[in-house]
Amino acid sequence: MNTADLGLPVDVPSTALFTDQYELTMLQAALKAGTAERRSVFEVFTRRLPEGRRYGVVAGTGRVLDAVENLRFDADVLGFLRERNIVDDETLEWLAGYRFSGDIWGYPEGEVYFPGSPIMRVEGSFAECVLLETVILSILNHDSAIAAAASRMSSAAGERPLIEMGARRTHELAAVAAARAAYIGGFATTSDLAAGFRYGIPTVGTSAHAFTLLHDTERDAFQAQVDSLGRGTTLLVDTYDVAEAVRTAVEVAGPELGAVRIDSGDLLLVAHRVREQLDELGATDTRIVVTSDLDEYAIASLAASPVDAYGVGTQLVTGSGHPTCSMVYKLVARARSADPRAPLVPVAKKSSGGKTSIGGRKWAARRPDAHGVAEAEVVGTGAVPAALADHQLLVELVKGGEVVGREPLDTVRDRHIAARAGLPLSATQLSRGEPVIPTEYVQGLSGN
């Protein structure tokens, strides 16, 4: 079943108004000036990574493709714009027939990126491209921030699986997107059923403290859960006394008990004590799952503990302190006229304060060293050097308005694992540092 085609409540039917008003007022002015149809190139990039991060993760590309397809100005939306007098009748008429007909290239989803990387390149008329700015940035900034946090956490966790469980800590639709991004970054499962329904991500979940408190005794609660879900279930053992709960859990479920979950206390100390107790009780295969406001640093601190899996919520869905990637969407080239044969000329913002940009339609390649490990992100205009031809990063996502780059989520997840493995080993260090490889610029003729 392709749930993306079902109009599910976790989808938004139209993305037309996921925009800032100035995009429509720019469109109106450009239509009046006769410049709206000039061929244009916009690029998404970030000038810097969040402080201390060594690499970024591209996530949200698949959702961007959905958003571009769903950007339609129906009668209700046009009525809203007319009633508020946001744009004139000529612009409303143009919007009524809006369909993106241009091309989009980008880093494949799951790939890593660095400052200046042209993460996405949107080409078409100025009018059709400018309308995509806010929705593209909204998706990429959110999803890439979550995926980057997830990548750091999954690297810290090693082979131990991670459970995404942050739905109650963010907006209900953001939770679905966050679960998708976390899966790309290396998480194994989610507690969010909407994410499982929408994207096919494996879902998990058993019980909370409320279930234990509902029953007259902890033993009654454990027995009810085992009777319902089987001996392989996960029992929450920190409602009252952990040691007593572990003893009761094994008495109720036997040594076949699937797992116990610890949600409070000194996790390192408690995990060791619980592991020792489980082994003494003969439950040597019973796993230990820990939760309790974990982040990548807490996960790393538990590396030497007998923990088998981690559940992460708040810190994940808030980007572990960096909820956005500060990506921008800038015009980098445009034609001299509306003639489709008119050549492109590079354009760039020139200002102080670190907000300058580099003009021209760009390519990107990741140069490996003699051992096949990435040593530089090379970004340029004009012809691609022969030595980098086989290392280019941008792929075609939309061609002539038709999506051509949609991929299964597991393909994206596998790509990220491979991309991260191709970076220098210091990329996964949690200590603060500069981007793990530098960005080099190669200036050439911008071309058409």
CSV table of C-alpha atoms in Angstrom, one decimal:
chain,number,residue,atom,x,y,z
A,1,MET,CA,0.0,0.0,0.0
A,2,ASN,CA,1.3,3.4,-1.0
A,3,THR,CA,0.1,5.5,2.0
A,4,ALA,CA,1.4,8.7,0.4
A,5,ASP,CA,-1.5,8.5,-2.1
A,6,LEU,CA,-4.3,8.0,0.4
A,7,GLY,CA,-4.7,11.6,1.7
A,8,LEU,CA,-4.0,10.5,5.3
A,9,PRO,CA,-4.7,12.8,8.2
A,10,VAL,CA,-0.9,13.0,8.8
A,11,ASP,CA,-0.5,14.6,5.4
A,12,VAL,CA,-1.5,18.2,4.4
A,13,PRO,CA,-3.5,18.2,1.1
A,14,SER,CA,-2.0,21.5,-0.2
A,15,THR,CA,1.2,23.3,0.7
A,16,ALA,CA,0.3,26.5,-1.2
A,17,LEU,CA,0.1,28.6,2.0
A,18,PHE,CA,3.2,27.1,3.7
A,19,THR,CA,4.9,30.3,2.6
A,20,ASP,CA,5.8,33.8,3.6
A,21,GLN,CA,3.7,36.6,2.2
A,22,TYR,CA,6.6,38.3,0.6
A,23,GLU,CA,7.0,35.5,-1.9
A,24,LEU,CA,3.6,36.4,-3.3
A,25,THR,CA,4.2,40.1,-3.3
A,26,MET,CA,7.5,39.5,-5.1
A,27,LEU,CA,5.7,37.4,-7.6
A,28,GLN,CA,3.1,40.2,-8.2
A,29,ALA,CA,5.8,42.8,-8.7
A,30,ALA,CA,7.8,40.6,-11.0
A,31,LEU,CA,4.7,39.9,-13.1
A,32,LYS,CA,4.1,43.6,-13.5
A,33,ALA,CA,7.8,44.2,-14.3
A,34,GLY,CA,8.0,41.5,-16.9
A,35,THR,CA,10.8,39.7,-15.1
A,36,ALA,CA,8.7,36.8,-13.5
A,37,GLU,CA,9.5,34.4,-16.4
A,38,ARG,CA,13.3,34.9,-16.4
A,39,ARG,CA,15.0,31.6,-16.1
A,40,SER,CA,16.5,31.4,-12.5
A,41,VAL,CA,18.6,29.1,-10.4
A,42,PHE,CA,18.0,29.0,-6.6
A,43,GLU,CA,20.2,27.0,-4.2
A,44,VAL,CA,19.8,25.7,-0.7
A,45,PHE,CA,22.9,25.8,1.5
A,46,THR,CA,24.1,26.7,5.0
A,47,ARG,CA,26.9,29.0,5.7
A,48,ARG,CA,28.0,27.1,8.8
A,49,LEU,CA,27.2,24.0,10.8
A,50,PRO,CA,25.6,24.2,14.2
A,51,GLU,CA,28.3,25.0,16.8
A,52,GLY,CA,30.5,22.0,17.5
A,53,ARG,CA,29.0,19.7,14.8
A,54,ARG,CA,31.4,18.0,12.5
A,55,TYR,CA,28.9,17.2,9.6
A,56,GLY,CA,25.3,17.7,8.6
A,57,VAL,CA,22.8,15.1,7.4
A,58,VAL,CA,20.4,15.8,4.4
A,59,ALA,CA,16.9,14.7,5.4
A,60,GLY,CA,13.5,15.7,4.2
A,61,THR,CA,14.1,15.4,0.5
A,62,GLY,CA,11.3,13.0,0.0
A,63,ARG,CA,8.9,15.2,1.9
A,64,VAL,CA,10.1,18.2,-0.3
A,65,LEU,CA,9.1,16.2,-3.4
A,66,ASP,CA,5.7,15.6,-1.9
A,67,ALA,CA,5.3,19.3,-1.1
A,68,VAL,CA,6.2,20.4,-4.6
A,69,GLU,CA,3.7,18.1,-6.0
A,70,ASN,CA,1.0,19.3,-3.6
A,71,LEU,CA,1.6,23.0,-4.1
A,72,ARG,CA,-1.7,24.0,-5.7
A,73,PHE,CA,-3.8,27.2,-5.3
A,74,ASP,CA,-7.4,25.9,-5.1
A,75,ALA,CA,-10.6,28.0,-4.8
A,76,ASP,CA,-10.5,28.3,-1.0
A,77,VAL,CA,-6.8,29.4,-1.0
A,78,LEU,CA,-7.4,31.9,-3.8
A,79,GLY,CA,-10.5,33.2,-2.0
A,80,PHE,CA,-8.4,33.8,1.2
A,81,LEU,CA,-5.7,35.7,-0.8
A,82,ARG,CA,-8.4,37.8,-2.5
A,83,GLU,CA,-10.3,38.6,0.7
A,84,ARG,CA,-7.1,39.7,2.5
A,85,ASN,CA,-6.1,41.7,-0.6
A,86,ILE,CA,-2.7,40.0,-0.5
A,87,VAL,CA,-2.2,40.0,-4.3
A,88,ASP,CA,-4.0,41.5,-7.2
A,89,ASP,CA,-6.3,39.8,-9.7
A,90,GLU,CA,-3.6,39.2,-12.3
A,91,THR,CA,-1.5,37.4,-9.8
A,92,LEU,CA,-4.5,35.4,-8.5
A,93,GLU,CA,-5.1,34.3,-12.1
A,94,TRP,CA,-1.5,33.2,-12.5
A,95,LEU,CA,-1.6,31.3,-9.2
A,96,ALA,CA,-4.7,29.4,-10.2
A,97,GLY,CA,-2.8,27.6,-12.9
A,98,TYR,CA,0.4,27.1,-10.8
A,99,ARG,CA,2.3,23.9,-11.4
A,100,PHE,CA,6.0,23.6,-10.9
A,101,SER,CA,7.5,22.8,-14.3
A,102,GLY,CA,11.2,23.2,-13.6
A,103,ASP,CA,14.0,21.0,-12.5
A,104,ILE,CA,15.3,20.2,-9.1
A,105,TRP,CA,18.7,18.6,-8.3
A,106,GLY,CA,20.1,17.9,-4.9
A,107,TYR,CA,22.2,15.8,-2.6
A,108,PRO,CA,20.5,12.4,-2.3
A,109,GLU,CA,18.7,12.1,1.0
A,110,GLY,CA,20.8,10.6,3.7
A,111,GLU,CA,24.0,12.1,2.3
A,112,VAL,CA,26.1,14.2,4.6
A,113,TYR,CA,26.8,17.9,3.9
A,114,PHE,CA,29.1,20.8,4.9
A,115,PRO,CA,29.1,24.6,4.9
A,116,GLY,CA,28.5,25.8,1.4
A,117,SER,CA,27.3,22.5,0.1
A,118,PRO,CA,24.6,23.1,-2.6
A,119,ILE,CA,22.2,20.8,-0.9
A,120,MET,CA,19.4,21.5,-3.3
A,121,ARG,CA,19.3,23.4,-6.7
A,122,VAL,CA,15.9,24.6,-8.0
A,123,GLU,CA,15.7,25.8,-11.7
A,124,GLY,CA,12.8,27.3,-13.6
A,125,SER,CA,11.2,30.6,-14.0
A,126,PHE,CA,11.7,33.1,-11.1
A,127,ALA,CA,7.9,33.0,-10.5
A,128,GLU,CA,7.6,29.3,-10.1
A,129,CYS,CA,10.8,28.9,-8.1
A,130,VAL,CA,10.4,31.7,-5.6
A,131,LEU,CA,7.1,30.2,-4.3
A,132,LEU,CA,9.0,27.1,-3.1
A,133,GLU,CA,11.4,28.9,-0.8
A,134,THR,CA,9.7,28.7,2.6
A,135,VAL,CA,8.2,25.2,2.3
A,136,ILE,CA,11.6,23.8,1.1
A,137,LEU,CA,13.5,25.4,3.9
A,138,SER,CA,10.8,24.5,6.5
A,139,ILE,CA,11.2,20.8,5.7
A,140,LEU,CA,14.9,20.6,5.2
A,141,ASN,CA,15.8,22.7,8.2
A,142,HIS,CA,13.7,20.6,10.5
A,143,ASP,CA,14.3,17.2,9.2
A,144,SER,CA,18.1,17.7,8.7
A,145,ALA,CA,18.4,18.9,12.3
A,146,ILE,CA,16.6,15.8,13.6
A,147,ALA,CA,18.6,13.5,11.4
A,148,ALA,CA,21.9,15.0,12.4
A,149,ALA,CA,21.1,14.5,16.1
A,150,ALA,CA,19.9,11.0,15.3
A,151,SER,CA,23.1,10.3,13.5
A,152,ARG,CA,25.3,11.4,16.5
A,153,MET,CA,23.1,9.3,18.8
A,154,SER,CA,23.3,6.2,16.6
A,155,SER,CA,27.0,6.5,16.3
A,156,ALA,CA,27.3,6.8,20.1
A,157,ALA,CA,25.0,3.8,20.5
A,158,GLY,CA,27.1,1.5,18.2
A,159,GLU,CA,25.3,-1.7,17.5
A,160,ARG,CA,22.6,-1.1,20.2
A,161,PRO,CA,19.2,-0.2,18.7
A,162,LEU,CA,17.6,3.2,19.3
A,163,ILE,CA,13.9,3.8,19.8
A,164,GLU,CA,12.4,7.1,18.7
A,165,MET,CA,9.8,8.2,21.3
A,166,GLY,CA,9.5,12.0,21.1
A,167,ALA,CA,5.9,12.4,19.7
A,168,ARG,CA,4.6,13.9,23.0
A,169,ARG,CA,7.4,16.5,23.0
A,170,THR,CA,6.6,18.3,19.7
A,171,HIS,CA,3.8,19.2,17.3
A,172,GLU,CA,1.8,16.2,16.2
A,173,LEU,CA,2.7,16.5,12.5
A,174,ALA,CA,6.3,17.5,13.4
A,175,ALA,CA,6.5,14.2,15.4
A,176,VAL,CA,5.8,12.2,12.2
A,177,ALA,CA,8.5,14.0,10.3
A,178,ALA,CA,10.9,13.7,13.2
A,179,ALA,CA,10.4,9.9,13.4
A,180,ARG,CA,11.1,9.7,9.6
A,181,ALA,CA,14.3,11.8,10.0
A,182,ALA,CA,15.4,9.8,13.0
A,183,TYR,CA,15.0,6.6,11.0
A,184,ILE,CA,17.3,8.0,8.3
A,185,GLY,CA,19.8,9.0,11.0
A,186,GLY,CA,20.0,5.4,12.3
A,187,PHE,CA,17.2,4.8,14.7
A,188,ALA,CA,15.6,1.4,14.5
A,189,THR,CA,12.0,1.9,15.5
A,190,THR,CA,9.5,4.6,16.6
A,191,SER,CA,6.7,4.7,19.1
A,192,ASP,CA,4.6,7.0,16.8
A,193,LEU,CA,1.9,5.0,15.0
A,194,ALA,CA,1.3,7.7,12.5
A,195,ALA,CA,4.9,7.5,11.4
A,196,GLY,CA,4.6,3.8,11.1
A,197,PHE,CA,1.4,4.1,9.0
A,198,ARG,CA,2.7,6.9,6.8
A,199,TYR,CA,6.3,5.7,6.2
A,200,GLY,CA,6.4,2.0,7.2
A,201,ILE,CA,8.8,2.6,10.0
A,202,PRO,CA,8.8,-0.3,12.5
A,203,THR,CA,6.8,0.6,15.7
A,204,VAL,CA,7.2,-0.5,19.3
A,205,GLY,CA,5.6,0.1,22.7
A,206,THR,CA,4.3,-1.7,25.7
A,207,SER,CA,3.3,0.2,28.9
A,208,ALA,CA,3.9,3.3,31.0
A,209,HIS,CA,3.9,3.9,34.7
A,210,ALA,CA,0.2,4.6,34.6
A,211,PHE,CA,-0.5,1.0,33.8
A,212,THR,CA,1.4,-0.1,36.9
A,213,LEU,CA,-0.3,2.5,39.0
A,214,LEU,CA,-3.7,1.4,37.7
A,215,HIS,CA,-3.4,-2.0,39.4
A,216,ASP,CA,-3.5,-2.9,43.1
A,217,THR,CA,0.0,-4.3,43.0
A,218,GLU,CA,3.0,-4.3,40.7
A,219,ARG,CA,2.6,-8.0,40.3
A,220,ASP,CA,-1.0,-7.6,39.1
A,221,ALA,CA,0.2,-5.1,36.5
A,222,PHE,CA,3.0,-7.4,35.3
A,223,GLN,CA,0.7,-10.4,35.2
A,224,ALA,CA,-1.9,-8.5,33.1
A,225,GLN,CA,0.7,-7.3,30.7
A,226,VAL,CA,2.3,-10.8,30.3
A,227,ASP,CA,-1.1,-12.4,29.9
A,228,SER,CA,-1.9,-9.9,27.1
A,229,LEU,CA,1.4,-9.5,25.3
A,230,GLY,CA,3.3,-12.6,26.1
A,231,ARG,CA,6.5,-13.4,28.0
A,232,GLY,CA,8.6,-11.6,25.4
A,233,THR,CA,7.2,-8.2,26.4
A,234,THR,CA,9.1,-5.4,28.1
A,235,LEU,CA,8.2,-4.7,31.7
A,236,LEU,CA,8.7,-1.2,33.3
A,237,VAL,CA,10.6,-1.8,36.6
A,238,ASP,CA,11.2,1.6,38.1
A,239,THR,CA,7.7,2.6,39.4
A,240,TYR,CA,8.5,1.7,43.0
A,241,ASP,CA,11.6,-0.3,43.9
A,242,VAL,CA,13.7,-1.5,41.0
A,243,ALA,CA,15.2,-4.6,42.7
A,244,GLU,CA,11.8,-5.8,43.9
A,245,ALA,CA,10.2,-5.1,40.5
A,246,VAL,CA,12.9,-7.1,38.7
A,247,ARG,CA,12.4,-10.0,41.0
A,248,THR,CA,8.6,-9.9,40.5
A,249,ALA,CA,9.0,-9.5,36.7
A,250,VAL,CA,11.1,-12.7,36.4
A,251,GLU,CA,8.7,-14.6,38.8
A,252,VAL,CA,5.7,-13.6,36.6
A,253,ALA,CA,7.3,-14.0,33.1
A,254,GLY,CA,10.0,-16.5,33.8
A,255,PRO,CA,13.5,-16.4,32.3
A,256,GLU,CA,11.8,-15.9,28.9
A,257,LEU,CA,11.0,-12.3,29.9
A,258,GLY,CA,11.9,-10.2,26.8
A,259,ALA,CA,13.2,-7.0,28.5
A,260,VAL,CA,13.0,-4.6,31.4
A,261,ARG,CA,12.8,-0.9,31.0
A,262,ILE,CA,14.5,1.6,33.3
A,263,ASP,CA,13.3,5.2,33.1
A,264,SER,CA,14.9,7.0,36.1
A,265,GLY,CA,17.8,7.1,38.5
A,266,ASP,CA,21.5,6.7,37.9
A,267,LEU,CA,21.2,4.7,34.7
A,268,LEU,CA,24.8,3.4,34.7
A,269,LEU,CA,24.6,2.2,38.2
A,270,VAL,CA,21.1,0.8,38.0
A,271,ALA,CA,21.8,-1.0,34.7
A,272,HIS,CA,24.7,-2.9,36.2
A,273,ARG,CA,22.7,-3.9,39.3
A,274,VAL,CA,19.8,-5.0,37.1
A,275,ARG,CA,22.0,-7.0,34.8
A,276,GLU,CA,23.6,-8.8,37.8
A,277,GLN,CA,20.2,-9.5,39.3
A,278,LEU,CA,18.7,-10.8,36.1
A,279,ASP,CA,21.6,-13.2,35.6
A,280,GLU,CA,21.3,-14.4,39.1
A,281,LEU,CA,17.6,-15.1,38.5
A,282,GLY,CA,18.4,-17.1,35.4
A,283,ALA,CA,17.0,-14.4,33.0
A,284,THR,CA,20.3,-14.2,31.1
A,285,ASP,CA,18.7,-13.3,27.8
A,286,THR,CA,16.4,-10.6,29.2
A,287,ARG,CA,17.4,-7.3,27.7
A,288,ILE,CA,17.7,-3.9,29.4
A,289,VAL,CA,16.2,-0.9,27.8
A,290,VAL,CA,16.9,2.6,29.2
A,291,THR,CA,15.0,5.8,28.7
A,292,SER,CA,14.9,9.1,30.7
A,293,ASP,CA,15.8,12.2,28.7
A,294,LEU,CA,18.8,10.7,26.9
A,295,ASP,CA,21.0,12.6,24.4
A,296,GLU,CA,24.2,11.5,22.5
A,297,TYR,CA,26.4,12.3,25.5
A,298,ALA,CA,24.3,10.2,27.9
A,299,ILE,CA,24.3,7.4,25.4
A,300,ALA,CA,28.0,7.5,25.0
A,301,SER,CA,28.4,7.5,28.8
A,302,LEU,CA,26.5,4.2,28.9
A,303,ALA,CA,28.7,2.5,26.3
A,304,ALA,CA,30.4,0.3,29.0
A,305,SER,CA,27.1,-0.5,30.7
A,306,PRO,CA,25.1,-3.7,30.1
A,307,VAL,CA,22.4,-1.7,28.3
A,308,ASP,CA,20.8,-3.4,25.2
A,309,ALA,CA,18.7,-0.5,23.7
A,310,TYR,CA,18.0,3.2,24.2
A,311,GLY,CA,14.7,5.1,24.0
A,312,VAL,CA,15.1,8.8,23.1
A,313,GLY,CA,12.5,11.5,23.0
A,314,THR,CA,12.9,15.2,23.9
A,315,GLN,CA,16.5,15.6,22.9
A,316,LEU,CA,16.0,14.0,19.6
A,317,VAL,CA,12.9,15.9,18.4
A,318,THR,CA,14.6,19.2,19.4
A,319,GLY,CA,17.8,18.4,17.5
A,320,SER,CA,19.7,17.9,20.7
A,321,GLY,CA,20.1,21.6,21.2
A,322,HIS,CA,20.1,22.6,17.5
A,323,PRO,CA,16.5,22.5,16.2
A,324,THR,CA,17.4,24.1,12.9
A,325,CYS,CA,20.3,23.9,10.4
A,326,SER,CA,20.1,27.6,9.3
A,327,MET,CA,19.8,26.6,5.7
A,328,VAL,CA,19.0,29.4,3.2
A,329,TYR,CA,17.4,29.5,-0.3
A,330,LYS,CA,19.2,32.0,-2.5
A,331,LEU,CA,19.0,33.1,-6.1
A,332,VAL,CA,22.5,32.4,-7.6
A,333,ALA,CA,21.9,32.8,-11.3
A,334,ARG,CA,19.2,34.3,-13.6
A,335,ALA,CA,18.8,35.1,-17.3
A,336,ARG,CA,19.1,38.5,-18.7
A,337,SER,CA,15.6,38.4,-20.2
A,338,ALA,CA,12.5,36.2,-20.4
A,339,ASP,CA,13.8,34.7,-23.6
A,340,PRO,CA,14.4,31.0,-22.9
A,341,ARG,CA,17.6,31.2,-24.9
A,342,ALA,CA,19.0,34.0,-22.8
A,343,PRO,CA,22.2,33.0,-21.0
A,344,LEU,CA,22.4,32.8,-17.2
A,345,VAL,CA,24.4,35.4,-15.3
A,346,PRO,CA,25.7,34.7,-11.8
A,347,VAL,CA,24.1,36.9,-9.0
A,348,ALA,CA,25.0,37.0,-5.3
A,349,LYS,CA,24.2,39.0,-2.2
A,350,LYS,CA,27.1,41.2,-1.2
A,351,SER,CA,26.9,42.4,2.4
A,352,SER,CA,28.7,42.5,5.7
A,353,GLY,CA,28.0,40.3,8.7
A,354,GLY,CA,28.8,36.9,7.2
A,355,LYS,CA,25.7,36.8,5.0
A,356,THR,CA,27.5,36.9,1.6
A,357,SER,CA,26.9,34.2,-1.0
A,358,ILE,CA,28.6,32.9,-4.1
A,359,GLY,CA,26.9,33.3,-7.4
A,360,GLY,CA,26.6,30.8,-10.2
A,361,ARG,CA,25.0,27.4,-10.7
A,362,LYS,CA,27.1,25.0,-8.7
A,363,TRP,CA,28.1,21.4,-8.8
A,364,ALA,CA,29.6,19.5,-5.8
A,365,ALA,CA,32.0,16.6,-5.4
A,366,ARG,CA,33.6,14.9,-2.4
A,367,ARG,CA,37.3,14.3,-3.0
A,368,PRO,CA,38.6,11.1,-1.5
A,369,ASP,CA,42.2,10.6,-0.3
A,370,ALA,CA,44.4,7.6,-1.4
A,371,HIS,CA,42.5,5.4,1.1
A,372,GLY,CA,39.1,6.3,-0.1
A,373,VAL,CA,38.3,8.5,2.9
A,374,ALA,CA,36.7,12.0,2.2
A,375,GLU,CA,39.3,14.8,2.4
A,376,ALA,CA,37.4,17.8,1.0
A,377,GLU,CA,34.0,19.0,-0.2
A,378,VAL,CA,34.6,20.7,-3.5
A,379,VAL,CA,32.0,23.1,-4.8
A,380,GLY,CA,32.4,24.9,-8.1
A,381,THR,CA,30.8,26.5,-11.2
A,382,GLY,CA,31.5,25.7,-14.8
A,383,ALA,CA,33.0,22.5,-15.9
A,384,VAL,CA,33.6,19.7,-13.4
A,385,PRO,CA,37.3,18.7,-13.3
A,386,ALA,CA,37.9,15.3,-14.8
A,387,ALA,CA,39.4,14.0,-11.5
A,388,LEU,CA,36.1,14.7,-9.7
A,389,ALA,CA,33.7,13.5,-12.4
A,390,ASP,CA,33.1,10.2,-10.6
A,391,HIS,CA,32.6,11.8,-7.2
A,392,GLN,CA,29.8,14.3,-7.9
A,393,LEU,CA,27.1,14.5,-5.3
A,394,LEU,CA,24.0,16.1,-6.9
A,395,VAL,CA,21.3,13.9,-8.4
A,396,GLU,CA,18.2,14.7,-10.4
A,397,LEU,CA,15.1,14.9,-8.3
A,398,VAL,CA,12.5,16.6,-10.5
A,399,LYS,CA,12.7,16.9,-14.3
A,400,GLY,CA,10.3,19.2,-16.2
A,401,GLY,CA,8.0,19.3,-13.1
A,402,GLU,CA,7.9,15.5,-12.8
A,403,VAL,CA,9.4,13.8,-9.7
A,404,VAL,CA,12.1,11.3,-10.8
A,405,GLY,CA,14.1,11.0,-7.5
A,406,ARG,CA,11.7,9.4,-5.0
A,407,GLU,CA,13.3,6.5,-3.1
A,408,PRO,CA,12.3,3.9,-0.4
A,409,LEU,CA,13.2,5.1,3.1
A,410,ASP,CA,15.4,2.1,3.8
A,411,THR,CA,17.5,3.1,0.8
A,412,VAL,CA,18.0,6.5,2.3
A,413,ARG,CA,18.8,5.1,5.7
A,414,ASP,CA,21.5,2.7,4.2
A,415,ARG,CA,22.9,5.7,2.2
A,416,HIS,CA,23.5,7.6,5.4
A,417,ILE,CA,25.3,4.8,7.1
A,418,ALA,CA,27.6,4.5,4.1
A,419,ALA,CA,28.1,8.3,3.8
A,420,ARG,CA,29.1,8.6,7.5
A,421,ALA,CA,31.4,5.6,7.2
A,422,GLY,CA,33.2,7.4,4.3
A,423,LEU,CA,34.2,10.4,6.5
A,424,PRO,CA,37.4,10.6,8.7
A,425,LEU,CA,37.0,8.8,12.0
A,426,SER,CA,36.9,12.1,13.9
A,427,ALA,CA,33.5,12.8,12.3
A,428,THR,CA,31.8,10.8,15.0
A,429,GLN,CA,33.7,12.3,18.0
A,430,LEU,CA,31.3,14.1,20.3
A,431,SER,CA,33.8,16.7,21.3
A,432,ARG,CA,33.3,20.1,19.7
A,433,GLY,CA,35.2,20.8,16.6
A,434,GLU,CA,35.2,22.3,13.1
A,435,PRO,CA,33.7,20.5,10.1
A,436,VAL,CA,35.5,17.2,9.6
A,437,ILE,CA,36.5,18.1,6.1
A,438,PRO,CA,37.0,21.6,4.5
A,439,THR,CA,34.9,23.1,1.7
A,440,GLU,CA,36.9,24.2,-1.3
A,441,TYR,CA,35.6,26.5,-4.0
A,442,VAL,CA,36.4,26.2,-7.7
A,443,GLN,CA,35.4,29.2,-9.7
A,444,GLY,CA,34.7,28.8,-13.4
A,445,LEU,CA,32.3,30.1,-16.1
A,446,SER,CA,28.7,29.7,-14.9
A,447,GLY,CA,27.4,28.3,-18.2
A,448,ASN,CA,23.7,27.9,-19.1
